[in-house]
CSV table of C-alpha atoms and ligand atoms in Angstrom, one decimal:
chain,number,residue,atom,x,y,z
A,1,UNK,CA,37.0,-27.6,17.2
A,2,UNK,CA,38.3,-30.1,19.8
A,3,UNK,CA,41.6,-32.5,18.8
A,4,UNK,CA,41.3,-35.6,20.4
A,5,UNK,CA,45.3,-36.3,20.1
A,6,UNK,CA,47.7,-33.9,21.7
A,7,UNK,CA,49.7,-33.1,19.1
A,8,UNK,CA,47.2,-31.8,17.0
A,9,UNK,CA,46.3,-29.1,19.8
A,10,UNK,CA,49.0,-26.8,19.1
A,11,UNK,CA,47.6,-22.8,18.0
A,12,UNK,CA,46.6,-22.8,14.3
A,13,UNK,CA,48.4,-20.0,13.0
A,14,UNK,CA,45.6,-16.9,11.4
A,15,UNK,CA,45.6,-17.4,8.0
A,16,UNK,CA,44.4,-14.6,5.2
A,17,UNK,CA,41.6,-16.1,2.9
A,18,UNK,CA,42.3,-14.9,-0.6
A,19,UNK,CA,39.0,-12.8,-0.7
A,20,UNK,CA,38.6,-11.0,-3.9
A,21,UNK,CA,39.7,-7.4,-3.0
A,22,UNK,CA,37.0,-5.4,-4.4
A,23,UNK,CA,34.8,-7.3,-1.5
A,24,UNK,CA,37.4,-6.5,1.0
A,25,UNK,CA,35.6,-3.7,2.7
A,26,UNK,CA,32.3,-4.9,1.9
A,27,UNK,CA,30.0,-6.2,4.7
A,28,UNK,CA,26.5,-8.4,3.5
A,29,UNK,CA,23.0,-7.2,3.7
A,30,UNK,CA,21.8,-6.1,7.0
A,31,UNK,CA,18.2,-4.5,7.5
A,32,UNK,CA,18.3,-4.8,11.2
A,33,UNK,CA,16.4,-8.0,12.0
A,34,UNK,CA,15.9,-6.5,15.7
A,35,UNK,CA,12.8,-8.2,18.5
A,36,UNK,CA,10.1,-5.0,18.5
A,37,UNK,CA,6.9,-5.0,18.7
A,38,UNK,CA,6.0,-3.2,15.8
A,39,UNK,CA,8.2,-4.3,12.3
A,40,UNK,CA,7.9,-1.6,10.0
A,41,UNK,CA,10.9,-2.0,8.5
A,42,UNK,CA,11.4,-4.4,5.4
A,43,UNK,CA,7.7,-4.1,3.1
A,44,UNK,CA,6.4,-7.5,4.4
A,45,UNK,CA,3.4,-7.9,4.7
A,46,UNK,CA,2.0,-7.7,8.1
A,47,UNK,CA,-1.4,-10.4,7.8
A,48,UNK,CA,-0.1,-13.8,8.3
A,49,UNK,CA,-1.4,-15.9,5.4
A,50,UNK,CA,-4.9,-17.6,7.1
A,51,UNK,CA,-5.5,-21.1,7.9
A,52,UNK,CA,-6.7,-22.2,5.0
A,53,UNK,CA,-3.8,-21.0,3.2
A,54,UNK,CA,-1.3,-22.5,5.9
A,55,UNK,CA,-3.3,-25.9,5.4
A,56,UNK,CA,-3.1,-25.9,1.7
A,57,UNK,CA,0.6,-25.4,1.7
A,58,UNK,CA,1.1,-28.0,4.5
A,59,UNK,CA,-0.8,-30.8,2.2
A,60,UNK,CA,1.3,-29.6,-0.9
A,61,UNK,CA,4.6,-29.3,1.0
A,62,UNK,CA,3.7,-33.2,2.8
A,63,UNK,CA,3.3,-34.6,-0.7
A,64,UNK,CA,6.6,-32.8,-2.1
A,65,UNK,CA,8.2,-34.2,0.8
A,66,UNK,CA,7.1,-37.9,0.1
A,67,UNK,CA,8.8,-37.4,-3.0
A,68,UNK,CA,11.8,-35.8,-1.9
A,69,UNK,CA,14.1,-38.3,-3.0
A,70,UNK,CA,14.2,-37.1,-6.4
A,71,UNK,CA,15.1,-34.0,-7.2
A,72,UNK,CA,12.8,-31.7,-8.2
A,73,UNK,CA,11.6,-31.0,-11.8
A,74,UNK,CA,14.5,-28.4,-12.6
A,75,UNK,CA,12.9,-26.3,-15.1
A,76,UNK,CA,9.6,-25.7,-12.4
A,77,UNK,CA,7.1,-25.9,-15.3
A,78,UNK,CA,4.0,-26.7,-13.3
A,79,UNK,CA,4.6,-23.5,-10.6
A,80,UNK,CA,5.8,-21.2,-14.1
A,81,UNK,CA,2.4,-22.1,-15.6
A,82,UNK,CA,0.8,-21.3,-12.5
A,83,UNK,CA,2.2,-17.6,-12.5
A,84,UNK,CA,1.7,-17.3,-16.0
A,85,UNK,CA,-1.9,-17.8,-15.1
A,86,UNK,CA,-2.0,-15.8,-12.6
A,87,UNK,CA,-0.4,-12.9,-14.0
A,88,UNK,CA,-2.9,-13.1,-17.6
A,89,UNK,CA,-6.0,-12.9,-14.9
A,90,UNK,CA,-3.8,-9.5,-13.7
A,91,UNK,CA,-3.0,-8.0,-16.4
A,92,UNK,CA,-5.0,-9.5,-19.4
A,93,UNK,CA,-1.8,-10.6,-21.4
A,94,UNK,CA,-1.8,-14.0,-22.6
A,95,UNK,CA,1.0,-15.9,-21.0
A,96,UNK,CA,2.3,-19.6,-21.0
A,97,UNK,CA,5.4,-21.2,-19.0
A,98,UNK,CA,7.6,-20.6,-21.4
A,99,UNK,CA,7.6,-17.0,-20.8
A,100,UNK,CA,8.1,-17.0,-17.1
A,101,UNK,CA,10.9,-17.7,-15.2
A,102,UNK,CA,10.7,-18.5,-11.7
A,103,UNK,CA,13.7,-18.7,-8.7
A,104,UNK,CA,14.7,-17.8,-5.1
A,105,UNK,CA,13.3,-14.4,-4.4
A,106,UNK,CA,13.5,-12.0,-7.4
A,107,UNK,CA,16.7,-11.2,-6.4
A,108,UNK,CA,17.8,-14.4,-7.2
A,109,UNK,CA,16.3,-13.7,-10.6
A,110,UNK,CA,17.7,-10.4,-11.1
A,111,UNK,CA,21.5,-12.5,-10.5
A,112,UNK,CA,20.5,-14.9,-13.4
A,113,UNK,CA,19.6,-11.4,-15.4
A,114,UNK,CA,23.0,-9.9,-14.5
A,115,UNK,CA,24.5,-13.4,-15.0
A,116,UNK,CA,23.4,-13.8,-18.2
A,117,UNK,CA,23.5,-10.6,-19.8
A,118,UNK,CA,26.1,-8.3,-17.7
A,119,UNK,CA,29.5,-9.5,-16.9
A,120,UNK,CA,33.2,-8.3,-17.2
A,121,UNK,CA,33.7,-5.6,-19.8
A,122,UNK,CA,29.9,-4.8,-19.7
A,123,UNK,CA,27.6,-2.1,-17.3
A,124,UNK,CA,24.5,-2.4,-15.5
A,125,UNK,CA,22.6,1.2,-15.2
A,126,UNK,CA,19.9,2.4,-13.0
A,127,UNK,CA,18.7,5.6,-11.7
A,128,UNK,CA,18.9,6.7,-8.0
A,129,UNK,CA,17.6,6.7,-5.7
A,130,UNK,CA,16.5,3.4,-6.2
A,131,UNK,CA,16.9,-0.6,-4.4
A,132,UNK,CA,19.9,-0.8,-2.8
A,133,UNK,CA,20.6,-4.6,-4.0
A,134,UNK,CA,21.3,-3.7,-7.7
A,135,UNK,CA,24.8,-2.4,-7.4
A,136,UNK,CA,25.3,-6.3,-5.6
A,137,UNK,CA,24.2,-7.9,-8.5
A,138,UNK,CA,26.5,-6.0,-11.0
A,139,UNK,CA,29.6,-6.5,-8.2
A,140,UNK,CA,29.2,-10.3,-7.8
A,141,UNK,CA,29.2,-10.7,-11.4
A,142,UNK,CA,32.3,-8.2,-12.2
A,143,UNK,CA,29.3,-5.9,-14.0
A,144,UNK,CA,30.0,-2.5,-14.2
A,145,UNK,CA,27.2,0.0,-11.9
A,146,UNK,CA,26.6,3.2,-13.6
A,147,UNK,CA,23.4,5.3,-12.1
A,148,UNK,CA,21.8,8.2,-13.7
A,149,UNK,CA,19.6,10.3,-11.5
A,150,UNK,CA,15.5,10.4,-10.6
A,151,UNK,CA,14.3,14.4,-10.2
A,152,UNK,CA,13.7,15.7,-6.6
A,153,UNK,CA,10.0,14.0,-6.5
A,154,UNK,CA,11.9,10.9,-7.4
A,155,UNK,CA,9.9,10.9,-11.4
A,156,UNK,CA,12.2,9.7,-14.2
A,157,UNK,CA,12.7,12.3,-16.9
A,158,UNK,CA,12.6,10.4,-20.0
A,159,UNK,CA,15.3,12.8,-22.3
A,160,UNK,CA,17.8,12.0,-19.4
A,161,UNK,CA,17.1,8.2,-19.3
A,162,UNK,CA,17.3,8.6,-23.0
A,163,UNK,CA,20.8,10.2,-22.8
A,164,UNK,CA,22.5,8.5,-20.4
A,165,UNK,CA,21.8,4.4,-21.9
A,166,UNK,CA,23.2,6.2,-25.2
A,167,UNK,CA,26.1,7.4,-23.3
A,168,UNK,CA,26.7,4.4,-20.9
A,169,UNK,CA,25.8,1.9,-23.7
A,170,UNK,CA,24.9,-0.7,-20.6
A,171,UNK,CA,24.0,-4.2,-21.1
A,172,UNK,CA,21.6,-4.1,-18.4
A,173,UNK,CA,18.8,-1.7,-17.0
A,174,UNK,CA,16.9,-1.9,-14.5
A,175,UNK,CA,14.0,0.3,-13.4
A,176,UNK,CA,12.0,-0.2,-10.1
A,177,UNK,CA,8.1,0.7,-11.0
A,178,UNK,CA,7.3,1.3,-8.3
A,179,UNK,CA,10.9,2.1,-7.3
A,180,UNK,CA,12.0,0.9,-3.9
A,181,UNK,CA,12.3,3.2,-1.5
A,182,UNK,CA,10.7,6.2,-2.9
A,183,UNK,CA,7.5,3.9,-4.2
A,184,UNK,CA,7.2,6.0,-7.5
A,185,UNK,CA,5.6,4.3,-10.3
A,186,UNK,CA,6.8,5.0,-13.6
A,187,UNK,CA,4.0,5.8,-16.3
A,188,UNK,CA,4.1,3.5,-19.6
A,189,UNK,CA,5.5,6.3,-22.0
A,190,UNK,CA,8.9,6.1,-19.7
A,191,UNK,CA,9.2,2.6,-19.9
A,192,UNK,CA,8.9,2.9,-23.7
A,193,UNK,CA,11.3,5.7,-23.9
A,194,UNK,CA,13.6,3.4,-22.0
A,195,UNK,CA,13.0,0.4,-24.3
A,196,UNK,CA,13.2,2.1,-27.6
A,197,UNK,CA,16.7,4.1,-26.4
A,198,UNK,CA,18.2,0.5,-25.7
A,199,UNK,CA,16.8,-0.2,-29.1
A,200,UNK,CA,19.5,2.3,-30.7
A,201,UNK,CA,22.3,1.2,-28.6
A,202,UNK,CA,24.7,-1.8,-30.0
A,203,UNK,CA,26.5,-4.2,-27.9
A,204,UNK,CA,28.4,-6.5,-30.0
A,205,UNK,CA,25.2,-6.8,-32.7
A,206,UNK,CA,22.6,-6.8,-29.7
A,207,UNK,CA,21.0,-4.9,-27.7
A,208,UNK,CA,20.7,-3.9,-24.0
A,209,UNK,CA,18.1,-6.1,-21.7
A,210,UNK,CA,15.8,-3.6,-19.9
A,211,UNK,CA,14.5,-5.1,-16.5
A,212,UNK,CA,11.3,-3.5,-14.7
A,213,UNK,CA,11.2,-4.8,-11.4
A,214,UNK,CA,7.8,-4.8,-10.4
A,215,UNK,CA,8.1,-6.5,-6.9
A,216,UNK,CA,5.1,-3.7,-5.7
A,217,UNK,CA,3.1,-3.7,-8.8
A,218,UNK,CA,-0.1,-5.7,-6.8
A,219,UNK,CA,-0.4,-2.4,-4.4
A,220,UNK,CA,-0.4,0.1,-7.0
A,221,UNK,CA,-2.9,2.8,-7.5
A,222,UNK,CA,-5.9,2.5,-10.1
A,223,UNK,CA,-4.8,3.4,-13.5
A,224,UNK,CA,-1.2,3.2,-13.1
A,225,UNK,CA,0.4,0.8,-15.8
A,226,UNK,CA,2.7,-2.9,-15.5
A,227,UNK,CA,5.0,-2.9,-18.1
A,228,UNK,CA,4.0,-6.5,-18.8
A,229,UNK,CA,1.5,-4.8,-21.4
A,230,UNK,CA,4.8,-3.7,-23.1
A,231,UNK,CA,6.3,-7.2,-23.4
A,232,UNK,CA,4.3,-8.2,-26.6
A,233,UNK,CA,6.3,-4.8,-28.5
A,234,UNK,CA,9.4,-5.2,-26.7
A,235,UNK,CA,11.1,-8.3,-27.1
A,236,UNK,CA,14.4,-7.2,-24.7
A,237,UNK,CA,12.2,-6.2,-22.2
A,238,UNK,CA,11.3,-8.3,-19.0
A,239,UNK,CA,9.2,-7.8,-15.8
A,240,UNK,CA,10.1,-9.1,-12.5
A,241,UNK,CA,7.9,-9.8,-9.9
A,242,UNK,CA,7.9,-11.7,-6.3
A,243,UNK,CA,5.3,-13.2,-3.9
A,244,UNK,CA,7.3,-11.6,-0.8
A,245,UNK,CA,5.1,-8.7,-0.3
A,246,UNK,CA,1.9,-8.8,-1.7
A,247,UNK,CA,1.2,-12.7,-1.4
A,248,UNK,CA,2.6,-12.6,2.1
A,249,UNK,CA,5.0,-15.1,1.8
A,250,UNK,CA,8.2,-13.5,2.0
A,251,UNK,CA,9.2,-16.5,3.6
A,252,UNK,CA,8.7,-18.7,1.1
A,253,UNK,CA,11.3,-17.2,-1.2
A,254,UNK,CA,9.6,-17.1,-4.6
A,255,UNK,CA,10.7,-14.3,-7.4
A,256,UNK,CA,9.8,-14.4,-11.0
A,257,UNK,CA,10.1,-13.1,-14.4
A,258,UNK,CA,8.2,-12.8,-17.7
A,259,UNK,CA,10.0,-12.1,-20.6
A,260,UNK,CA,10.1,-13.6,-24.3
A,261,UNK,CA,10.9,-16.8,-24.2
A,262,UNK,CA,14.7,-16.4,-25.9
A,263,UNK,CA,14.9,-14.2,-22.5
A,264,UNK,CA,13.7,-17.1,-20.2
A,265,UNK,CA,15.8,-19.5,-22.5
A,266,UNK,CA,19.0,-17.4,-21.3
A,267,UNK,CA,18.5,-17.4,-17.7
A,268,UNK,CA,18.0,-21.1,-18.1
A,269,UNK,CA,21.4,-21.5,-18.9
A,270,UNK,CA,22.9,-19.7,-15.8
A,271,UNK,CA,20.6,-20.5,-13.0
A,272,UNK,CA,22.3,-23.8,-10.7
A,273,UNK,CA,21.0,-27.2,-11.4
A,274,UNK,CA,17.5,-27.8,-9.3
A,275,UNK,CA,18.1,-24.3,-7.9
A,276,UNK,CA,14.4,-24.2,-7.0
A,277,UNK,CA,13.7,-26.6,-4.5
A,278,UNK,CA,10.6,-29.0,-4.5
A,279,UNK,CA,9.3,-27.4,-1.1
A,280,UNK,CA,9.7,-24.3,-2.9
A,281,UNK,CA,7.8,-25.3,-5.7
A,282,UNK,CA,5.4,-26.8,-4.0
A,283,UNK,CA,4.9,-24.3,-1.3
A,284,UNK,CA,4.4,-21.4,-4.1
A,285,UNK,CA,2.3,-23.2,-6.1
A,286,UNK,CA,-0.7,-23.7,-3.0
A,287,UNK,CA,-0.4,-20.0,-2.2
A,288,UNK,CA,-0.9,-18.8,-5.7
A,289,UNK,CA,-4.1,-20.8,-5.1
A,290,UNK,CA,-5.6,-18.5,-2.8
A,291,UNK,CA,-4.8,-15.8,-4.6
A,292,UNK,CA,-8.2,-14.0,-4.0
A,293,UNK,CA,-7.9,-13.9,-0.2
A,294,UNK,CA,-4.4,-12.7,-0.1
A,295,UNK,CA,-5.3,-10.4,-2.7
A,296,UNK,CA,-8.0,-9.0,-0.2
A,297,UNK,CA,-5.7,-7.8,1.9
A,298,UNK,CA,-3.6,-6.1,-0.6
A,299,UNK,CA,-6.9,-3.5,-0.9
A,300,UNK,CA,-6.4,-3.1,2.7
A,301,UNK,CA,-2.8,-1.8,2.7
A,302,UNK,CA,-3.7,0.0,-0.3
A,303,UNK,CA,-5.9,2.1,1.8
A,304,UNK,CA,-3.9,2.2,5.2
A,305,UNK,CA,-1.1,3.6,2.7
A,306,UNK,CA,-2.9,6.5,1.3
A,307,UNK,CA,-4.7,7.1,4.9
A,308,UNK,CA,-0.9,7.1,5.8
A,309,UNK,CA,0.6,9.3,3.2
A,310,UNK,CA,-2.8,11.7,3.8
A,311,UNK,CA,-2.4,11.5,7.7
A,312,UNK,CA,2.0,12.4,7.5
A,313,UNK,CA,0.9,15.3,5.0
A,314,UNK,CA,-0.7,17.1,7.9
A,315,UNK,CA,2.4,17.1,10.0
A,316,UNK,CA,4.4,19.4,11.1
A,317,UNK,CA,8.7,19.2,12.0
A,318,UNK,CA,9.7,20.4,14.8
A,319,UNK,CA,10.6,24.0,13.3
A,320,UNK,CA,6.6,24.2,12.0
A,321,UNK,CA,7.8,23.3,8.4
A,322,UNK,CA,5.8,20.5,6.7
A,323,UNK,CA,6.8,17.1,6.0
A,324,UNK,CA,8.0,16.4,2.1
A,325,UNK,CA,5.9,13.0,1.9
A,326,UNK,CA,7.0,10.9,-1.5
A,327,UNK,CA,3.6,9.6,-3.8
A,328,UNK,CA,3.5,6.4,-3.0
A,329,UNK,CA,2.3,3.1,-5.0
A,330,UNK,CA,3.8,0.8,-3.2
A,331,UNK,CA,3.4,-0.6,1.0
A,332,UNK,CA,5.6,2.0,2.4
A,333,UNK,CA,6.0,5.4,2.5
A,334,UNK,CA,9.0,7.8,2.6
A,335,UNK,CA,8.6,11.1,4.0
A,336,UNK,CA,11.4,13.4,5.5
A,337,UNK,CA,13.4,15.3,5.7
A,338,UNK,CA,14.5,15.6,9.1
A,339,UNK,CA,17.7,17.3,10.2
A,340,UNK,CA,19.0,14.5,12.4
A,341,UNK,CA,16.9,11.6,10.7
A,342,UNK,CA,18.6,8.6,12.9
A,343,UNK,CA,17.3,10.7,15.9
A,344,UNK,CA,13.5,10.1,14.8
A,345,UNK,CA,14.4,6.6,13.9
A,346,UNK,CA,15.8,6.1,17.2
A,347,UNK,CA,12.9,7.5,18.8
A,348,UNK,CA,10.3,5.1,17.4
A,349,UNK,CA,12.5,2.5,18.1
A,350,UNK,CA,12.9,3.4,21.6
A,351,UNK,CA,9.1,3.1,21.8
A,352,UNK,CA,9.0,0.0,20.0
A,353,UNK,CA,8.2,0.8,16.3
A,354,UNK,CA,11.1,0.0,13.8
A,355,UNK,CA,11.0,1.9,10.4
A,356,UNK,CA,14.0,2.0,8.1
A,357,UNK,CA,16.5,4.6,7.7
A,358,UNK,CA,17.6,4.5,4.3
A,359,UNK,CA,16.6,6.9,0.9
A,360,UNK,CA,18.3,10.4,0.4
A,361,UNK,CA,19.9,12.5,3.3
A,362,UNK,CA,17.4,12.8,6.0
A,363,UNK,CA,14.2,10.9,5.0
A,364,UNK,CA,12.4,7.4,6.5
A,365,UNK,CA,10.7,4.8,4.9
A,366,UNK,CA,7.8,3.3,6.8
A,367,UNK,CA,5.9,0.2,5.7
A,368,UNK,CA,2.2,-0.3,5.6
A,369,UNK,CA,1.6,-2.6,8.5
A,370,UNK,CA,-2.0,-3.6,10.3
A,371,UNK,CA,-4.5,-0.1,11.4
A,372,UNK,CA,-3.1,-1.1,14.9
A,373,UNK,CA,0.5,-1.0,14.0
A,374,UNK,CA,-0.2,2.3,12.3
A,375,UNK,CA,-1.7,3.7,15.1
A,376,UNK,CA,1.4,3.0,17.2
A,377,UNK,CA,3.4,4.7,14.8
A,378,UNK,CA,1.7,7.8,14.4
A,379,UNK,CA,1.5,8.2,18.2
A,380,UNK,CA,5.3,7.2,18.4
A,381,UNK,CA,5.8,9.8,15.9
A,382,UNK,CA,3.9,12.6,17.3
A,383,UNK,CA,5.5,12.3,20.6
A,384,UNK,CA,9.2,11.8,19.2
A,385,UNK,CA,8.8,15.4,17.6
A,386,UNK,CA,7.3,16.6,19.9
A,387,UNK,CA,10.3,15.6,22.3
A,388,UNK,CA,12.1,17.0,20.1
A,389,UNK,CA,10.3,20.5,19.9
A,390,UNK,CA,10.3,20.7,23.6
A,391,UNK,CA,14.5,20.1,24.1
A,392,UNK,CA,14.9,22.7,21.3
A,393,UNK,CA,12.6,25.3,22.9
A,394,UNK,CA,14.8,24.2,26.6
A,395,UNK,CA,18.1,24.9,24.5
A,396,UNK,CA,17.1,28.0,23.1
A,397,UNK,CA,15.8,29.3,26.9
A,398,UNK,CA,19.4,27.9,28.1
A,399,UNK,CA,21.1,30.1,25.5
A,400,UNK,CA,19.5,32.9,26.2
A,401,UNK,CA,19.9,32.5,30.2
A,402,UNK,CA,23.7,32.0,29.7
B,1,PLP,C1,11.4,-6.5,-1.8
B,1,PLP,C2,11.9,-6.2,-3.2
B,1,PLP,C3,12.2,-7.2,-4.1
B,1,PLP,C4,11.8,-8.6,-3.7
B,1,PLP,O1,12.8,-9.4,-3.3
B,1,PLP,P1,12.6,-10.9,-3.1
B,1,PLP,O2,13.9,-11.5,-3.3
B,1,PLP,O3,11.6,-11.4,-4.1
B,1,PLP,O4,12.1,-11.1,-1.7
B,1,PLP,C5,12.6,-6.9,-5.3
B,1,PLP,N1,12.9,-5.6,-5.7
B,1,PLP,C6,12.6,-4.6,-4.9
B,1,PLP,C7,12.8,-3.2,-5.4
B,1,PLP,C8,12.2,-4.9,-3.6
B,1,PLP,O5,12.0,-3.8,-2.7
């Protein structure tokens, strides 16, 4: 800041902002967001949406904009009835706006769910490993976070999920399917183990909300369930879904719900006036139009992931062991364990191929980008461990010289 009168340029002493103190020690969000060549870091999508798609948005976003004096219709019927569409073609349940909520990235939507139904005096519960945002959610909303556990191939057990939402009574649950970063799906019977617990718990006369957060449900395998064929027999149960991986528009910032419509109602109440901005809306709405084309390439990262999984099952650490590779129905893959896990990382990164370090002690996650970017990192990887064989086999000569 520059004072154009002198006396105003005296030091300004440091002040202390009065930040709440459970955030004192906290720092934001931070996937790297480093230059490299080959981004295999965050489960974006790697095909840039096509021109047609690109022109379609630029003719919706031009006419939003001619308009962009007003502000822009708050509740977002026209875009809600355009994924409620879109999700009855998916999954064959009949769906209308009323049932769908729609906001800034579903983790916006997963705030108004935690806004709405968690809060001081209540819990959130989830079971870990799983998406690193959710204990946010509860914290910026004074929610308790209470996790339960996945077994070691990262499967729910349905008597322990059972047990702990009648132990932990929680307001809240929410279940990644598939779960983020392990990419486990969960079958249907779990979810409805899940449902009909929070059926037997009481808060205050109600009952807990349970939130599936499907943000990976267009890559899943053949036969493996959404929970939106649960919402018709559960009416505290609500699906979240986003268009930042599979519609490749993470960009675009568009998450949404489906839900009854006394769920939807709720969120309604918390969410901030015009929240979802016209451009938004607008920008959304002309994606979801080329749905088939986008969808295309969601069959192709379906593949390039189980070619993936297949191709890291054949590989060896550098002691000869094999990998532990997670089932994956998501775009990414975690496989491990490696002793020194940020030394692999830091190997593909030196040779320009960023993945993400994050899941249990000593495992990667690696998304699904193009064949090209794949073949990158699997020669990046190969030669990291191999590195590393070769300085193990020099330190084990050096012992034995010394
Ligand atoms: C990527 C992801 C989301 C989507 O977040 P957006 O805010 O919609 O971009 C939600 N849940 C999980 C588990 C994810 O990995």
């Amino acid at each position: 800041m520059t004072h154009a009168v002198d006396q105003h340029s005296a030091p300004v002493p440091p002040v202390r902002l009065p930040l709440r103190p459970e955030l004192a020690d906290e720092t934001p969000y931070g996937a790297p967001q480093l230059d490299v060549p080959v981004l295999l870091n965050v489960n974006e999508n790697p095909y840039p949406p096509g021109e047609d798609v690109v022109a379609t948005i630029a003719e919706e976003v031009a006419r939003a904009a001619r308009g962009m004096n007003r502000y822009p219709d708050r509740d977002a019927t026209v875009l809600r009835q355009d994924l409620a569409d879109y999700l009855t073609l998916e999954t064959g349940v009949d769906l209308d706006h009323c049932d769908v909520w729609a906001a800034n990235g579903s983790n916006e939507v997963m705030l108004h769910v935690l806004q709405a139904f968690g809060g001081p005096g209540r819990t959130a519960l989830s079971f870990a490993p799983t998406y690193s945002m959710y204990p946010e959610y509860a914290r910026d909303t004074h929610t308790a976070w209470v996790v339960g556990r996945r077994e070691a191939d990262f499967t729910l057990d349905p008597d322990h999920a059972a047990r702990t939402i009648r132990e932990v009574r929680p307001s809240v649950i929410l279940l990644a399917s598939p779960n983020n970063p392990t990419g486990t799906a969960l079958p249907a019977a779990t979810v409805e183990a899940v449902c009909a617990a929070a059926l037997e718990v009481d808060i205050d006369g109600a009952h807990p909300v349970v939130v599936v957060d499907e943000a990976y449900a267009e890559f899943r395998r053949p036969g493996t369930p959404s929970a939106v064929a649960l919402l018709e027999r559960y009416p505290n149960l609500a699906v979240t879904r986003t268009m930042s991986k599979a519609f490749a528009a993470a960009g675009a910032r568009l998450g949404y719900l489906v839900a009854s419509n006394d769920f939807v109602d709720a969120l309604r109440i918390v969410r901030l006036p015009y929240h979802l901005s016209a451009i938004t809306q607008a920008a959304a709405g002309a994606a979801l139009r080329h749905r088939e084309s986008l969808m295309a390439q969601v069959a192709t990262l379906r593949a390039e992931r189980d070619a993936t999984v297949r191709w890291l099952r054949q590989q060896r650490r550098p002691d000869g062991t094999p990998f532990d590779v997670a089932e994956s129905d998501a775009n990414f893959v975690l496989f491990g364990t490696f002793a020194d896990r940020h030394a692999v990382w830091q190997g593909l990164l030196d040779r320009g191929v960023l993945i993400r370090e994050t899941g249990p002690d000593g495992w990667l996650r690696v998304s699904i980008g193009t064949p090209a970017e794949m073949a990158t990192f699997r020669e990046a990887l190969v030669e990291v461990l191999r590195n590393q064989q070769q300085d193990e086999q020099q330190d084990e000569h050096g012992e034995a010289r010394a």
